Amino acid sequence: MRFAIIGAGMSGILAAIKLREAGYDDFALYEKAARLGGTWRENTYPGIACDVPSHLYSYSFEPNPEWSHHFSPGEEIYRYFEGVARKHGVESRIRFGAEVVRCEWRGGRWQLETAHGLRDAVDVVIAATGVLHHPNVPDFPGAASFAGVLFHSARWDHSARLDGARVGVIGTGSTATQITSAVVPRAARYSLFQRTAQWIMPQANPAYTDEERAEFRRNPAGIAAMRAGMSQIFSDGFSSAVIDASSPQMTMIEETCRQNLESSVRDPLLREKLRPSYRAACKRLVISPDFYQAIQQPNAELVTSPIERIEPKGVRTADGRLHELDVLVLATGFRADRFMRPTQVIGEGALSLETAWVERPIAYLSISIPGFPNLFMLNGPNGPVGNFSLIEVAELQMGYVLKLVELLRDRRARAIAPSASATAAFDEARTVAAKNSIWSTGCKSWYLDQRGIPASWPWTFDRFRGEMAQPRLEAYVTAG
Ligand code: NAP
């Protein structure tokens, strides 16, 4: 069997390693960029780090005793993936600069075409194309007239001078918060344009000591045990809390955020501007040890008057003020409903993915789509994207995909796709359960689909682990 993996980020690298380990060596990994690394290649903004603990945000089979911090910086995470890919011989299998623009199911195989006209025919496609990778660039009037430097946070212009500059950042999500902590100490003036306030969960980030790292090196089993412990704490704590808005764990999280705001922000006016009008974790919870400290510095300003337009000299807000700027960063998030798109995907009976997903992206157990046989997604729609380490999610999903692939290998099926009825039943149950989650309690966020219903996995992580343990074959349509 021949495979194509699309995307050489965290999930694509994982897929390549696991395919080989399972004895499938005939595959190509297509990557649109010139380097691997996915989100960690594209996001290089100052202050970038992962707010999932380093030892949990690592592959289970590649523990890393060298993590510098409990929550490691982006550059270090990028180097980790690069190192793992090299060690497992994945890099040499990647076709760089090869954007897959079309995948068509024809004659019982997937026919692939890249932007440069490269063609391939494979039995199985694994789409490891990421979740948050299409920048959301709002159409601010006058943006083209800005005389300074303007860019999206995921397209950071490293030639822009920040030291001693007047820097503006639009947005208050996890990205803007990390940028704020890193850039306030460098900028002459810093303006944070807030449309909606965010709850901030405080989280210290100590460095690992040399002694701790030496101990990790001596005892990799210790890392594995620590990772399992972290996973369980996450599972029992945060991920169980967010799916049940009335849970006592949720109340604790809210109280911690409220106390963080009360005890960290001295000026009562600023405190009220920073106080959200919705419940903590309704939007993706922002985790930061020092955002409140940064925004209270004398050179920093929280701007809450709505943005009216962008002018050559800066940002004009509705109160008539012009905020003069040299650099303007759009930390305005991503279009979270894209997944494999804009790749044109044509399944059975000429069904296009655009048509199948005309209302919203739907996938059975977040992995596969009716009418698109032998096409499997890692971190596809409706997975536990908002409440768990995406690495652990992808590892579990890849294990599940390999079990489906065994059916093809053993010739028990030639093509395998979920049935429309199983997918509809899954989607219906998911929609009902999502109404109990904290994400449904009255805020706007990228977790919500076009109907305003959370698109994330609304059950426990243990349930997800259980589902991933063994495919229920009755949910699939197989061609013999
Ligand atoms: P985001 O959470 O979607 O936040 C986008 C921000 O831009 C929001 O504050 C939004 O305001 C604002 N915005 C969007 N359009 C606007 C407009 N037209 N005018 C004014 N403001 C506008 O994006 P993000 O901060 O890049 O984070 C995305 C996700 O990436 C996170 O939720 C997280 O899952 C992930 N992430 C993770 C880490 C980590 O440490 N693991 C770090 C960074 C990002 P509203 O709230 O009013 O819509």
XYZ file of C-alpha atoms and ligand atoms in Angstrom:
528
model
C 0.000 0.000 0.000
C 1.105 3.502 -0.743
C 0.348 6.422 1.581
C 0.471 10.198 1.346
C 0.760 12.267 4.480
C -0.188 15.909 4.004
C 1.600 18.316 6.334
C 4.938 17.965 8.114
C 3.975 19.465 11.439
C 3.643 17.658 14.738
C 0.945 15.251 13.435
C 2.546 14.564 10.041
C 5.911 13.720 11.588
C 4.110 11.432 14.006
C 2.204 9.753 11.159
C 5.426 9.059 9.245
C 7.142 7.553 12.285
C 4.149 5.384 13.155
C 3.616 4.173 9.575
C 7.214 3.000 9.413
C 7.024 1.402 12.816
C 3.961 -0.557 11.606
C 5.893 -1.730 8.549
C 4.481 0.603 5.893
C 7.418 2.137 4.144
C 5.884 3.295 0.881
C 4.808 6.822 1.658
C 5.548 10.445 0.841
C 5.090 13.391 3.140
C 3.941 16.543 1.346
C 4.756 19.895 2.913
C 3.801 23.229 1.375
C 6.599 25.155 3.115
C 10.350 24.846 2.854
C 10.717 23.587 6.419
C 8.859 21.202 8.706
C 7.308 22.195 12.033
C 3.758 23.406 11.274
C 2.505 25.825 13.881
C 5.957 26.083 15.475
C 7.462 27.095 12.139
C 4.771 29.668 11.394
C 4.453 31.274 14.819
C 7.694 32.968 15.822
C 6.339 36.004 17.662
C 8.239 37.321 20.696
C 7.214 35.476 23.844
C 5.882 32.417 22.032
C 5.659 29.398 24.300
C 3.354 26.464 24.847
C 1.058 26.601 27.831
C 0.814 22.803 27.949
C 3.605 21.410 30.204
C 6.703 20.518 28.162
C 6.808 16.887 29.273
C 3.188 16.467 28.196
C 3.682 18.435 24.999
C 6.186 15.844 23.695
C 5.701 12.539 21.896
C 5.257 9.692 24.401
C 7.947 7.723 22.542
C 10.440 10.608 22.497
C 10.754 11.949 26.029
C 13.005 14.972 26.170
C 15.161 15.313 29.286
C 16.509 18.634 28.003
C 13.392 20.845 28.258
C 14.564 24.158 29.673
C 11.309 25.144 31.351
C 8.120 23.626 32.689
C 6.436 25.411 29.737
C 8.963 25.699 26.941
C 9.499 28.468 24.399
C 8.395 28.012 20.781
C 11.887 27.884 19.314
C 12.829 25.006 21.608
C 9.668 23.116 20.671
C 10.450 23.671 16.991
C 13.969 22.242 17.495
C 12.499 19.258 19.333
C 10.310 18.343 16.332
C 13.173 18.895 13.942
C 15.401 16.610 16.057
C 12.770 13.862 16.301
C 12.125 14.004 12.537
C 15.850 13.721 11.828
C 16.374 10.901 14.296
C 13.571 8.855 12.713
C 14.670 9.541 9.150
C 11.463 11.447 8.395
C 13.115 14.557 6.962
C 14.417 12.724 3.916
C 10.870 11.583 3.117
C 9.411 15.078 3.027
C 8.676 16.762 -0.283
C 9.142 20.388 0.659
C 7.494 23.227 -1.249
C 4.896 20.718 -2.381
C 1.439 22.043 -1.604
C -1.220 19.456 -2.349
C -3.919 21.376 -4.184
C -6.120 18.468 -5.255
C -6.943 14.981 -4.002
C -9.405 12.962 -6.029
C -10.746 9.496 -5.307
C -10.630 7.786 -8.681
C -10.351 4.120 -9.583
C -10.170 3.111 -5.916
C -7.152 5.280 -5.134
C -6.428 8.883 -4.255
C -4.931 10.896 -7.097
C -2.902 13.790 -5.720
C -1.662 16.874 -7.441
C 0.617 19.574 -6.063
C 0.723 23.268 -6.949
C 3.780 22.549 -9.101
C 2.076 19.775 -11.008
C 3.651 16.815 -9.208
C 1.289 13.823 -9.279
C 0.999 10.789 -7.061
C -1.491 7.941 -6.671
C -1.924 6.447 -3.225
C -4.197 4.056 -1.375
C -4.459 6.081 1.802
C -4.264 9.787 2.574
C -3.462 10.987 6.070
C -4.331 14.666 6.393
C -2.166 16.167 9.115
C -2.911 19.705 8.046
C -3.393 21.411 11.410
C -6.197 23.393 12.959
C -5.156 27.028 13.357
C -3.142 27.809 10.263
C -5.156 30.267 8.171
C -4.680 33.714 9.725
C -7.839 35.710 10.311
C -7.032 39.116 8.869
C -9.894 41.532 9.598
C -10.659 44.073 6.949
C -9.901 47.263 8.898
C -10.645 50.311 6.764
C -7.458 52.102 5.759
C -5.114 49.211 6.632
C -3.249 49.588 3.334
C -2.492 53.231 4.116
C -0.522 52.475 7.303
C 2.950 53.969 6.998
C 4.506 51.713 9.639
C 4.906 47.932 9.558
C 1.742 45.833 9.789
C 1.565 42.045 9.936
C -0.350 39.107 11.435
C 1.126 37.438 14.516
C 1.639 34.182 12.571
C 3.608 36.039 9.869
C 5.941 37.930 12.188
C 8.168 40.423 10.391
C 11.469 40.055 12.202
C 12.892 43.049 10.368
C 10.474 45.319 12.271
C 12.280 47.183 15.045
C 10.556 46.809 18.416
C 13.135 48.303 20.753
C 12.200 51.904 21.466
C 9.311 51.711 18.962
C 5.610 52.497 19.334
C 3.983 49.076 19.080
C 0.283 48.285 18.816
C -1.260 44.823 19.093
C -4.879 44.043 18.192
C -6.418 41.144 20.108
C -6.331 39.688 23.599
C -6.091 35.929 22.996
C -3.243 33.639 24.082
C -1.035 35.050 21.320
C -1.540 38.736 22.130
C -1.045 38.023 25.814
C 2.310 36.323 25.253
C 3.385 39.149 22.909
C 2.402 41.737 25.509
C 4.588 40.190 28.214
C 7.558 40.016 25.830
C 7.247 43.359 24.030
C 6.202 45.837 26.758
C 9.741 45.805 28.257
C 11.194 46.621 24.824
C 8.795 49.141 23.310
C 8.795 52.888 23.950
C 5.000 52.772 23.959
C 2.746 49.741 23.789
C -0.975 49.843 22.956
C -3.111 46.741 23.336
C -6.408 47.029 21.455
C -8.961 44.962 23.337
C -12.360 44.166 21.862
C -13.193 41.587 24.531
C -11.483 41.091 27.892
C -10.026 37.678 28.721
C -9.771 35.721 31.951
C -6.165 34.944 32.810
C -5.110 31.824 34.661
C -1.851 32.507 36.537
C 0.855 29.940 35.925
C 4.468 30.193 37.061
C 7.038 28.882 34.604
C 10.215 27.897 36.444
C 13.274 26.692 34.572
C 14.357 23.100 35.116
C 17.629 22.995 37.043
C 20.742 21.193 35.762
C 20.187 18.603 38.491
C 16.617 17.976 37.367
C 17.722 17.562 33.748
C 20.517 15.182 34.800
C 17.941 13.120 36.672
C 15.641 13.061 33.612
C 18.589 11.792 31.518
C 19.396 9.083 34.039
C 15.808 7.974 34.373
C 13.637 8.173 31.226
C 11.076 5.945 32.963
C 10.689 8.770 35.466
C 9.757 11.136 32.625
C 7.193 8.647 31.353
C 5.665 8.368 34.826
C 5.604 12.149 35.216
C 3.976 12.517 31.793
C 1.316 9.946 32.675
C 0.683 11.814 35.938
C 0.351 15.152 34.135
C -1.984 13.606 31.594
C -4.213 12.230 34.357
C -4.241 15.561 36.226
C -5.191 17.364 33.011
C -7.836 14.758 32.265
C -9.412 14.774 35.756
C -9.014 18.508 36.198
C -9.210 20.910 33.303
C -10.667 18.671 30.611
C -13.392 17.348 32.896
C -14.143 20.850 34.137
C -14.694 22.487 30.749
C -17.214 19.894 29.572
C -19.430 20.475 32.600
C -20.112 24.157 33.233
C -21.630 23.357 36.630
C -18.760 21.204 37.912
C -16.916 22.118 41.133
C -13.603 22.057 39.171
C -15.024 24.750 36.888
C -15.918 26.885 39.888
C -12.354 26.537 41.169
C -10.895 27.645 37.837
C -13.205 30.661 37.764
C -12.316 31.593 41.324
C -8.580 31.337 40.580
C -8.956 33.650 37.585
C -11.081 36.114 39.538
C -8.551 36.242 42.379
C -5.741 36.678 39.873
C -7.464 39.748 38.466
C -8.354 41.180 41.889
C -4.926 40.686 43.398
C -2.816 41.637 40.366
C -4.423 44.803 38.990
C -4.157 47.811 41.311
C -6.049 50.507 39.400
C -9.796 49.841 39.835
C -10.616 51.396 36.456
C -8.120 49.229 34.605
C -9.289 46.205 36.619
C -12.874 46.698 35.432
C -11.735 47.135 31.828
C -9.882 43.839 32.132
C -12.826 42.017 33.738
C -14.659 39.796 31.229
C -18.441 39.727 31.192
C -18.585 35.963 30.612
C -17.365 32.914 32.545
C -13.699 31.867 32.688
C -12.719 29.210 30.099
C -15.778 29.998 27.933
C -13.219 31.304 25.476
C -9.953 29.381 25.330
C -8.442 30.123 28.735
C -5.393 32.368 28.568
C -2.551 31.230 30.779
C 0.076 33.740 31.797
C 2.386 34.381 34.717
C 2.894 38.053 33.957
C 0.362 39.601 31.563
C -1.251 41.757 34.260
C 2.185 43.014 35.366
C 3.091 43.928 31.788
C -0.118 45.802 30.991
C 0.318 47.901 34.160
C 3.731 49.227 33.114
C 3.834 52.998 32.560
C 4.602 52.599 28.827
C 1.649 50.215 28.270
C -1.955 51.143 27.565
C -5.082 49.032 27.300
C -7.261 50.583 24.596
C -10.915 49.604 24.837
C -12.516 52.138 22.532
C -13.395 50.215 19.327
C -11.119 50.506 16.306
C -12.646 52.793 13.708
C -9.949 52.703 11.049
C -6.261 52.517 10.381
C -4.557 55.683 9.187
C -1.018 56.319 7.903
C 0.138 57.284 11.408
C -1.688 54.667 13.448
C -5.066 53.454 14.701
C -8.061 55.781 15.076
C -10.521 54.628 17.732
C -14.200 55.485 18.099
C -13.459 58.037 20.840
C -11.645 60.096 18.178
C -8.122 59.372 19.443
C -5.288 58.555 17.068
C -2.870 56.014 18.534
C 0.359 56.724 16.702
C 2.331 53.576 15.934
C 5.457 52.323 14.170
C 4.466 48.654 14.276
C 0.957 47.179 14.274
C 0.429 43.475 14.941
C -2.811 41.683 14.145
C -3.022 39.017 16.865
C -6.508 38.383 15.554
C -6.515 34.604 15.492
C -7.276 32.078 12.787
C -10.073 30.728 10.616
C -10.650 27.605 12.647
C -13.015 25.847 10.231
C -10.572 25.284 7.350
C -8.737 22.036 8.216
C -7.463 20.518 4.905
C -8.930 23.311 2.837
C -8.204 25.047 0.462
C -7.039 21.694 -0.959
C -9.753 20.505 -3.333
C -10.831 17.106 -2.073
C -13.142 15.076 -4.297
C -14.543 11.866 -2.862
C -16.888 9.137 -4.087
C -19.416 10.148 -6.731
C -17.548 13.435 -7.332
C -18.599 14.683 -3.876
C -16.392 17.616 -2.938
C -15.298 18.377 0.606
C -16.664 21.913 0.141
C -20.092 20.393 -0.495
C -19.830 17.835 2.293
C -18.834 20.617 4.703
C -21.064 23.327 3.263
C -22.708 23.903 6.652
C -19.690 23.149 8.863
C -16.866 20.630 9.119
C -18.113 17.263 10.379
C -16.094 14.116 10.874
C -16.815 10.794 12.503
C -14.792 10.754 15.744
C -12.854 13.664 14.228
C -11.004 11.274 11.894
C -13.001 10.421 8.788
C -15.793 11.683 6.557
C -18.623 9.755 4.840
C -17.983 9.488 1.112
C -14.217 9.998 1.449
C -12.798 6.483 1.740
C -9.284 5.824 3.024
C -8.869 9.470 4.015
C -8.007 9.965 7.650
C -7.437 13.217 9.523
C -5.280 13.850 12.550
C -6.605 16.666 14.719
C -9.585 17.034 12.416
C -12.917 18.659 13.340
C -14.680 17.858 16.629
C -11.668 16.418 18.447
C -10.517 17.376 21.943
C -8.758 20.431 20.568
C -9.694 22.827 23.334
C -8.951 20.743 26.309
C -5.939 18.545 25.841
C -2.393 18.180 24.524
C -2.837 17.844 20.780
C 0.162 15.519 20.708
C -1.547 12.955 22.874
C -4.699 13.406 20.787
C -2.779 12.794 17.538
C -1.003 9.745 18.959
C -4.301 8.144 19.962
C -5.853 9.008 16.590
C -2.902 7.569 14.685
C -3.207 4.300 16.642
C -6.872 4.160 15.600
C -6.072 4.933 11.953
C -3.514 2.115 11.885
C -6.201 -0.301 13.051
C -8.387 0.747 10.114
C -5.408 0.455 7.774
C -4.918 -3.149 8.938
C -8.286 -3.964 7.338
C -6.946 -2.685 4.029
C -3.599 -4.412 4.426
C -5.238 -7.755 5.246
C -7.581 -7.296 2.281
C -10.632 -7.409 4.527
C -11.604 -4.145 2.807
C -10.491 -2.210 -0.243
C -11.979 1.069 0.883
C -13.218 2.223 4.253
C -15.285 5.271 5.197
C -17.710 5.986 8.045
C -21.395 5.541 7.287
C -23.533 8.664 6.993
C -25.816 7.372 9.751
C -22.986 6.706 12.248
C -21.556 10.141 11.519
C -24.934 11.846 11.933
C -25.555 10.000 15.217
C -22.111 10.979 16.484
C -22.682 14.592 15.470
C -26.102 14.698 17.106
C -24.809 13.250 20.415
C -21.857 15.635 20.326
C -24.108 18.630 19.739
C -26.358 17.719 22.676
C -23.418 17.130 25.034
C -21.682 20.354 23.959
C -24.555 22.364 25.451
C -23.356 21.405 28.957
C -19.847 22.680 28.337
C -18.393 25.953 29.566
C -17.904 26.934 25.895
C -21.720 27.236 25.583
C -22.177 29.732 28.399
C -22.410 32.928 26.393
C -19.246 34.181 24.735
C -17.892 34.309 21.206
C -14.895 32.135 20.428
C -13.234 30.052 17.751
C -14.595 26.946 19.494
C -18.076 27.720 18.189
C -19.360 26.609 14.815
C -21.597 28.674 12.522
C -24.608 27.711 14.657
C -22.862 28.915 17.817
C -22.400 25.344 19.075
C -18.975 24.275 20.394
C -17.208 22.154 17.789
C -14.846 20.488 20.299
C -15.100 17.026 21.832
C -17.624 17.535 24.651
C -16.920 14.398 26.672
C -14.141 13.252 28.983
C -10.695 12.516 27.703
C -11.041 8.961 29.042
C -14.008 8.522 26.719
C -11.897 9.733 23.820
C -9.124 7.327 24.805
C -11.708 4.527 24.973
C -13.115 5.355 21.516
C -9.635 5.420 20.041
C -8.728 2.012 21.510
C -10.646 0.026 18.887
C -12.720 1.091 15.871
C -16.365 0.008 15.929
C -16.535 -1.540 12.519
C -20.317 -1.307 12.372
C -19.849 2.468 11.968
C -17.995 1.984 8.675
C -18.866 1.169 5.113
C -16.281 -1.064 3.560
C -15.857 -2.094 -0.038
C -14.584 -5.661 -0.248
P -7.728 34.128 19.317
O -7.744 33.437 20.615
O -8.741 33.752 18.318
O -7.815 35.681 19.636
C -7.987 36.615 18.620
C -8.122 37.978 19.246
O -8.267 38.942 18.206
C -9.351 38.117 20.139
O -9.043 38.908 21.239
C -10.350 38.806 19.214
O -11.322 39.562 19.889
C -9.420 39.725 18.455
N -9.995 40.153 17.187
C -10.287 39.369 16.109
N -10.817 40.127 15.127
C -10.874 41.390 15.599
C -11.338 42.604 15.075
N -11.877 42.683 13.844
N -11.237 43.724 15.842
C -10.703 43.657 17.071
N -10.262 42.529 17.650
C -10.343 41.410 16.914
O -6.308 33.996 18.579
P -4.867 33.693 19.198
O -4.604 34.538 20.375
O -3.911 33.711 18.072
O -4.998 32.231 19.720
C -5.593 31.217 18.936
C -5.409 29.900 19.624
O -4.078 29.455 19.414
C -5.572 29.935 21.125
O -6.902 29.948 21.522
C -4.834 28.691 21.509
O -5.626 27.554 21.327
C -3.690 28.684 20.513
N -2.507 29.264 21.153
C -1.907 28.507 22.082
C -0.819 28.981 22.731
C -0.197 28.107 23.764
O 0.555 28.577 24.580
N -0.470 26.791 23.743
C -0.320 30.245 22.457
C -0.949 31.013 21.480
C -2.058 30.504 20.821
P -12.725 38.891 20.382
O -12.372 38.085 21.585
O -13.599 40.033 20.653
O -13.214 38.048 19.232
